[in-house]
Short mmCIF file of N, CA and C in Angstrom, two decimals:
data_model
loop_
_atom_site.label_atom_id
_atom_site.label_comp_id
_atom_site.label_asym_id
_atom_site.label_seq_id
_atom_site.Cartn_x
_atom_site.Cartn_y
_atom_site.Cartn_z
N MET H 1 22.49 16.24 1.53
CA MET H 1 21.24 15.91 0.90
C MET H 1 21.42 14.62 0.20
N LYS H 2 22.55 14.47 -0.78
CA LYS H 2 22.64 13.49 -1.67
C LYS H 2 22.90 12.12 -0.78
N LYS H 3 23.66 12.23 0.32
CA LYS H 3 23.88 11.24 1.25
C LYS H 3 22.71 10.59 1.89
N GLN H 4 21.86 11.62 2.27
CA GLN H 4 20.54 11.04 2.92
C GLN H 4 19.67 10.28 1.95
N TYR H 5 19.72 10.74 0.75
CA TYR H 5 18.83 10.21 -0.34
C TYR H 5 19.37 8.87 -0.60
N TRP H 6 20.64 8.68 -0.81
CA TRP H 6 21.20 7.40 -1.04
C TRP H 6 21.02 6.45 0.10
N ALA H 7 21.22 6.89 1.29
CA ALA H 7 21.01 6.12 2.53
C ALA H 7 19.51 5.52 2.48
N LEU H 8 18.63 6.37 2.27
CA LEU H 8 17.30 5.97 2.32
C LEU H 8 16.94 5.00 1.15
N ALA H 9 17.49 5.16 -0.01
CA ALA H 9 17.27 4.36 -1.25
C ALA H 9 17.95 2.89 -0.77
N MET H 10 19.01 2.94 -0.14
CA MET H 10 19.82 1.75 0.15
C MET H 10 18.89 0.90 1.04
N ILE H 11 18.18 1.70 2.05
CA ILE H 11 17.41 0.97 3.04
C ILE H 11 16.00 0.38 2.31
N ALA H 12 15.41 1.18 1.53
CA ALA H 12 14.51 0.65 0.62
C ALA H 12 14.69 -0.54 -0.07
N VAL H 13 15.86 -0.73 -0.72
CA VAL H 13 16.31 -1.71 -1.51
C VAL H 13 16.34 -3.01 -0.70
N ALA H 14 16.95 -2.82 0.57
CA ALA H 14 17.29 -3.90 1.45
C ALA H 14 15.84 -4.46 1.90
N MET H 15 15.11 -3.41 2.22
CA MET H 15 13.52 -3.91 2.67
C MET H 15 12.78 -4.65 1.68
N VAL H 16 13.06 -4.27 0.34
CA VAL H 16 12.44 -4.92 -0.78
C VAL H 16 12.85 -6.33 -0.83
N ALA H 17 14.13 -6.38 -0.65
CA ALA H 17 14.59 -7.74 -0.81
C ALA H 17 14.14 -8.64 0.31
N CYS H 18 14.13 -8.17 1.62
CA CYS H 18 13.66 -8.86 2.75
C CYS H 18 12.04 -9.03 2.65
N GLY H 19 11.28 -8.11 2.22
CA GLY H 19 10.02 -8.19 2.43
C GLY H 19 9.28 -9.03 1.37
N GLN H 20 9.76 -9.45 0.33
CA GLN H 20 9.20 -10.25 -0.77
C GLN H 20 9.02 -11.57 -0.12
N GLN H 21 9.80 -12.29 0.74
CA GLN H 21 9.59 -13.43 1.42
C GLN H 21 8.56 -13.59 2.06
N SER H 22 8.05 -12.63 2.80
CA SER H 22 6.98 -12.71 3.88
C SER H 22 5.72 -11.94 3.49
N GLY H 23 5.82 -11.43 2.24
CA GLY H 23 4.72 -10.58 1.93
C GLY H 23 3.18 -11.25 2.03
N GLN H 24 3.04 -12.57 1.63
CA GLN H 24 1.81 -13.18 1.69
C GLN H 24 1.32 -13.19 3.06
N ASN H 25 2.14 -13.55 4.05
CA ASN H 25 1.50 -13.50 5.48
C ASN H 25 1.12 -12.18 5.90
N GLN H 26 1.92 -11.17 5.58
CA GLN H 26 1.62 -9.85 6.05
C GLN H 26 0.43 -9.23 5.38
N ALA H 27 0.06 -9.67 4.12
CA ALA H 27 -1.08 -9.10 3.45
C ALA H 27 -2.35 -9.82 4.10
N GLN H 28 -2.30 -10.94 4.62
CA GLN H 28 -3.39 -11.68 5.15
C GLN H 28 -3.65 -11.38 6.59
N ALA H 29 -3.09 -10.51 7.33
CA ALA H 29 -3.32 -10.10 8.59
C ALA H 29 -4.71 -9.85 8.72
N LYS H 30 -5.35 -10.32 10.01
CA LYS H 30 -6.72 -10.21 10.36
C LYS H 30 -7.20 -8.66 10.12
N PRO H 31 -8.26 -8.65 9.35
CA PRO H 31 -8.92 -7.28 9.27
C PRO H 31 -9.86 -7.02 10.66
N LEU H 32 -10.40 -5.84 10.84
CA LEU H 32 -11.16 -5.70 12.09
C LEU H 32 -12.50 -6.41 11.80
N LYS H 33 -13.16 -6.72 10.51
CA LYS H 33 -14.20 -7.42 10.41
C LYS H 33 -13.84 -8.47 9.33
N ASP H 34 -14.71 -9.53 9.22
CA ASP H 34 -14.44 -10.58 8.15
C ASP H 34 -14.88 -10.15 6.80
N ASN H 35 -14.07 -9.80 5.92
CA ASN H 35 -14.03 -9.59 4.66
C ASN H 35 -13.69 -10.67 3.61
N SER H 36 -13.44 -11.85 4.25
CA SER H 36 -12.97 -12.95 3.44
C SER H 36 -13.72 -13.28 2.23
N SER H 37 -15.08 -13.04 2.26
CA SER H 37 -15.88 -13.33 1.26
C SER H 37 -16.18 -12.28 0.12
N ASN H 38 -15.52 -11.09 0.54
CA ASN H 38 -15.59 -10.01 -0.31
C ASN H 38 -14.57 -10.06 -1.50
N PRO H 39 -15.14 -10.12 -2.76
CA PRO H 39 -14.03 -10.39 -3.91
C PRO H 39 -12.91 -9.29 -3.92
N ASP H 40 -13.40 -7.90 -3.58
CA ASP H 40 -12.28 -7.06 -3.44
C ASP H 40 -11.19 -7.28 -2.57
N TYR H 41 -11.64 -7.84 -1.49
CA TYR H 41 -10.66 -8.27 -0.51
C TYR H 41 -9.74 -9.35 -1.12
N GLN H 42 -10.31 -10.33 -1.39
CA GLN H 42 -9.40 -11.59 -1.96
C GLN H 42 -8.52 -11.06 -3.29
N LYS H 43 -9.08 -10.26 -4.19
CA LYS H 43 -8.23 -9.80 -5.29
C LYS H 43 -7.08 -8.92 -4.74
N GLY H 44 -7.52 -7.95 -3.92
CA GLY H 44 -6.53 -7.01 -3.16
C GLY H 44 -5.24 -7.68 -2.62
N ILE H 45 -5.61 -8.64 -1.64
CA ILE H 45 -4.64 -9.49 -1.00
C ILE H 45 -3.71 -10.01 -2.03
N GLU H 46 -4.27 -10.56 -3.11
CA GLU H 46 -3.30 -11.25 -4.16
C GLU H 46 -2.52 -10.28 -4.78
N LEU H 47 -3.04 -9.16 -5.19
CA LEU H 47 -2.12 -8.11 -5.80
C LEU H 47 -1.19 -7.55 -5.02
N VAL H 48 -1.52 -7.16 -3.61
CA VAL H 48 -0.50 -6.65 -2.68
C VAL H 48 0.61 -7.57 -2.47
N ALA H 49 0.21 -8.90 -2.19
CA ALA H 49 1.25 -9.88 -1.95
C ALA H 49 2.13 -10.09 -3.08
N LYS H 50 1.76 -10.02 -4.26
CA LYS H 50 2.65 -10.36 -5.34
C LYS H 50 3.59 -8.94 -5.90
N ASN H 51 3.14 -7.86 -5.40
CA ASN H 51 3.91 -6.67 -5.65
C ASN H 51 4.86 -6.42 -4.44
N ASP H 52 5.63 -5.26 -4.39
CA ASP H 52 6.41 -4.82 -3.47
C ASP H 52 5.86 -3.91 -2.34
N CYS H 53 4.55 -3.84 -2.18
CA CYS H 53 3.98 -2.92 -1.32
C CYS H 53 4.18 -3.39 0.06
N LEU H 54 4.35 -4.64 0.48
CA LEU H 54 4.67 -4.84 1.86
C LEU H 54 6.23 -4.67 2.41
N SER H 55 6.95 -4.18 1.43
CA SER H 55 8.24 -3.86 1.88
C SER H 55 8.40 -2.43 2.58
N CYS H 56 7.28 -1.51 2.17
CA CYS H 56 7.18 -0.29 2.86
C CYS H 56 5.96 -0.09 3.66
N HIS H 57 4.93 -0.94 3.49
CA HIS H 57 3.53 -0.74 4.23
C HIS H 57 3.40 -2.18 5.03
N LYS H 58 2.70 -1.92 6.26
CA LYS H 58 2.14 -3.01 6.94
C LYS H 58 0.53 -2.53 7.26
N ILE H 59 -0.08 -3.55 7.56
CA ILE H 59 -1.51 -3.26 7.68
C ILE H 59 -1.82 -2.38 8.95
N GLU H 60 -1.20 -2.71 10.09
CA GLU H 60 -1.38 -2.08 11.41
C GLU H 60 -0.47 -0.93 11.61
N ASP H 61 0.71 -1.32 11.44
CA ASP H 61 1.92 -0.43 11.85
C ASP H 61 2.57 0.47 10.70
N LYS H 62 3.03 1.61 10.98
CA LYS H 62 3.66 2.48 10.10
C LYS H 62 5.02 2.01 9.93
N MET H 63 5.48 1.87 8.71
CA MET H 63 6.98 1.38 8.24
C MET H 63 7.59 2.59 7.73
N LEU H 64 8.11 2.32 6.55
CA LEU H 64 8.63 3.49 5.73
C LEU H 64 7.49 4.42 5.19
N GLY H 65 6.42 3.73 4.89
CA GLY H 65 5.24 4.41 4.48
C GLY H 65 4.09 4.34 5.67
N PRO H 66 2.84 4.90 5.46
CA PRO H 66 1.77 4.64 6.41
C PRO H 66 1.30 3.25 6.27
N SER H 67 0.58 2.71 7.42
CA SER H 67 0.06 1.50 7.57
C SER H 67 -1.20 1.53 6.40
N TYR H 68 -1.62 0.44 5.96
CA TYR H 68 -2.80 0.56 5.34
C TYR H 68 -4.04 1.05 6.14
N ARG H 69 -4.07 0.67 7.39
CA ARG H 69 -5.15 1.25 8.06
C ARG H 69 -5.22 2.63 8.24
N GLN H 70 -4.04 3.20 8.37
CA GLN H 70 -4.10 4.75 8.43
C GLN H 70 -4.45 5.25 7.05
N VAL H 71 -4.15 4.80 6.02
CA VAL H 71 -4.63 5.29 4.65
C VAL H 71 -6.13 5.12 4.64
N ALA H 72 -6.69 3.97 5.09
CA ALA H 72 -8.05 3.63 5.08
C ALA H 72 -8.84 4.64 5.94
N ASN H 73 -8.21 5.03 6.94
CA ASN H 73 -9.02 5.93 8.01
C ASN H 73 -8.96 7.40 7.64
N LYS H 74 -7.82 7.63 6.73
CA LYS H 74 -7.60 9.14 6.36
C LYS H 74 -8.68 9.51 5.22
N TYR H 75 -8.94 8.64 4.37
CA TYR H 75 -9.69 8.95 3.16
C TYR H 75 -11.07 8.23 3.07
N GLU H 76 -11.99 8.97 2.72
CA GLU H 76 -13.42 8.38 2.43
C GLU H 76 -13.26 7.47 1.23
N ASN H 77 -14.05 6.36 1.47
CA ASN H 77 -14.02 5.41 0.44
C ASN H 77 -15.08 5.68 -0.52
N ASN H 78 -14.50 6.41 -1.58
CA ASN H 78 -15.39 6.92 -2.78
C ASN H 78 -14.63 6.76 -3.92
N GLU H 79 -15.22 6.80 -5.18
CA GLU H 79 -14.75 6.63 -6.47
C GLU H 79 -13.50 7.48 -6.74
N ALA H 80 -13.81 8.91 -6.36
CA ALA H 80 -12.72 9.96 -6.49
C ALA H 80 -11.51 9.56 -5.76
N ASN H 81 -11.66 9.06 -4.56
CA ASN H 81 -10.39 8.75 -3.79
C ASN H 81 -9.81 7.40 -4.25
N ILE H 82 -10.59 6.64 -4.74
CA ILE H 82 -9.88 5.35 -5.35
C ILE H 82 -9.06 5.50 -6.44
N LYS H 83 -9.59 6.43 -7.32
CA LYS H 83 -8.86 6.83 -8.56
C LYS H 83 -7.44 7.59 -8.18
N MET H 84 -7.79 8.71 -7.17
CA MET H 84 -6.64 9.53 -6.84
C MET H 84 -5.55 8.66 -6.16
N LEU H 85 -5.97 7.68 -5.19
CA LEU H 85 -4.80 6.98 -4.66
C LEU H 85 -4.22 6.00 -5.66
N ALA H 86 -4.89 5.27 -6.48
CA ALA H 86 -4.41 4.41 -7.40
C ALA H 86 -3.50 5.11 -8.09
N ASN H 87 -3.72 6.39 -8.78
CA ASN H 87 -2.76 7.19 -9.39
C ASN H 87 -1.68 7.52 -8.73
N LYS H 88 -1.63 7.78 -7.36
CA LYS H 88 -0.41 7.90 -6.55
C LYS H 88 0.48 6.43 -6.59
N VAL H 89 -0.32 5.35 -6.32
CA VAL H 89 0.54 4.13 -6.46
C VAL H 89 1.34 4.09 -7.71
N ILE H 90 0.79 4.27 -8.79
CA ILE H 90 1.37 4.06 -10.05
C ILE H 90 2.30 5.19 -10.39
N GLN H 91 2.24 6.38 -9.98
CA GLN H 91 3.09 7.41 -10.27
C GLN H 91 4.16 7.79 -9.28
N GLY H 92 3.68 7.43 -8.11
CA GLY H 92 4.46 7.58 -6.76
C GLY H 92 4.10 8.96 -6.36
N GLY H 93 4.67 9.23 -5.10
CA GLY H 93 4.37 10.49 -4.59
C GLY H 93 5.04 10.88 -3.41
N GLN H 94 5.05 12.05 -2.86
CA GLN H 94 5.74 12.43 -1.56
C GLN H 94 5.04 13.57 -0.85
N GLY H 95 5.08 13.54 0.40
CA GLY H 95 4.75 14.82 1.01
C GLY H 95 3.45 14.56 2.08
N VAL H 96 2.61 13.71 1.58
CA VAL H 96 1.38 13.58 2.42
C VAL H 96 1.68 12.96 3.73
N TRP H 97 2.51 11.91 3.68
CA TRP H 97 2.85 11.19 4.84
C TRP H 97 4.19 11.44 5.49
N GLY H 98 4.89 12.40 4.92
CA GLY H 98 6.42 12.74 5.23
C GLY H 98 7.20 12.75 4.28
N PRO H 99 8.39 13.03 4.39
CA PRO H 99 9.50 13.26 3.42
C PRO H 99 9.86 12.09 2.58
N VAL H 100 9.57 10.69 3.11
CA VAL H 100 10.16 9.54 2.36
C VAL H 100 9.11 9.49 1.06
N PRO H 101 9.78 9.47 -0.11
CA PRO H 101 8.85 9.28 -1.25
C PRO H 101 8.39 7.96 -1.51
N MET H 102 7.15 7.81 -2.00
CA MET H 102 6.66 6.35 -2.44
C MET H 102 7.08 6.17 -3.89
N THR H 103 7.80 5.03 -4.07
CA THR H 103 8.23 4.59 -5.43
C THR H 103 7.00 4.49 -6.32
N ALA H 104 7.30 4.90 -7.70
CA ALA H 104 6.28 4.68 -8.63
C ALA H 104 6.19 3.14 -9.10
N HIS H 105 4.98 2.89 -9.42
CA HIS H 105 4.81 1.48 -9.88
C HIS H 105 4.13 1.49 -11.29
N PRO H 106 4.85 1.93 -12.29
CA PRO H 106 4.32 2.14 -13.53
C PRO H 106 3.84 0.87 -14.18
N GLN H 107 4.48 -0.46 -13.68
CA GLN H 107 4.17 -1.42 -14.27
C GLN H 107 2.59 -2.05 -13.91
N LEU H 108 2.06 -1.48 -12.95
CA LEU H 108 0.59 -1.71 -12.41
C LEU H 108 -0.43 -1.13 -13.48
N SER H 109 -1.31 -1.85 -13.71
CA SER H 109 -2.45 -1.36 -14.53
C SER H 109 -3.25 -0.43 -13.65
N GLU H 110 -4.03 0.56 -14.06
CA GLU H 110 -5.00 1.33 -13.27
C GLU H 110 -5.87 0.57 -12.61
N ALA H 111 -6.48 -0.45 -13.26
CA ALA H 111 -7.53 -1.40 -12.59
C ALA H 111 -6.84 -2.34 -11.36
N ASP H 112 -5.60 -2.68 -11.63
CA ASP H 112 -5.09 -3.42 -10.56
C ASP H 112 -4.74 -2.37 -9.28
N ALA H 113 -4.30 -1.14 -9.58
CA ALA H 113 -4.03 -0.37 -8.49
C ALA H 113 -5.23 0.04 -7.73
N GLN H 114 -6.34 0.34 -8.57
CA GLN H 114 -7.60 0.63 -8.00
C GLN H 114 -8.26 -0.67 -7.13
N GLN H 115 -7.97 -1.92 -7.52
CA GLN H 115 -8.24 -3.06 -6.87
C GLN H 115 -7.60 -3.02 -5.41
N MET H 116 -6.28 -2.73 -5.43
CA MET H 116 -5.58 -2.72 -4.28
C MET H 116 -6.16 -1.68 -3.22
N ILE H 117 -6.50 -0.48 -3.80
CA ILE H 117 -6.97 0.58 -2.92
C ILE H 117 -8.35 0.08 -2.38
N LYS H 118 -9.12 -0.55 -3.19
CA LYS H 118 -10.40 -1.05 -2.69
C LYS H 118 -10.17 -2.13 -1.52
N TYR H 119 -9.13 -2.93 -1.56
CA TYR H 119 -8.70 -3.78 -0.57
C TYR H 119 -8.26 -2.85 0.74
N ILE H 120 -7.52 -1.99 0.56
CA ILE H 120 -7.05 -1.13 1.78
C ILE H 120 -8.20 -0.59 2.37
N PHE H 121 -9.25 0.10 1.63
CA PHE H 121 -10.39 0.64 2.19
C PHE H 121 -11.27 -0.25 3.04
N LEU H 122 -11.04 -1.58 2.74
CA LEU H 122 -11.88 -2.64 3.62
C LEU H 122 -11.23 -2.73 4.92
N LEU H 123 -10.03 -2.23 5.17
CA LEU H 123 -9.40 -2.33 6.40
C LEU H 123 -9.69 -1.15 7.41
N LYS H 124 -10.47 -0.34 6.94
CA LYS H 124 -10.92 0.87 7.76
C LYS H 124 -11.36 0.54 9.03
N ASN H 125 -11.10 1.40 10.15
CA ASN H 125 -11.62 1.05 11.52
C ASN H 125 -13.03 1.33 11.50
#
């Protein structure tokens, strides 16, 4: 069990190192509708790109974590879900999308994490 954990941890570290170079381009993938004038979309892209989110998530495709579109399609866009998901981003979590844990991001403010979730919800099908 320890070997599997360390192997996953090493993969995640490698992906973080590689993912930070191209994060801005991945964050700006085309949404299904034009949200470019929406301030939640613009601020969300900025926050996602400057953090390590794109090391484990993509907009369209599942990677280590679910795609942003999968998250947006799973949850209703409401205040309760925005707060709940922002809390998961900050504290980390495991089990909803499989056995790979999401790393905690305690450096993020609650407002920034909520802004990121609002951006993700704009990607809903």
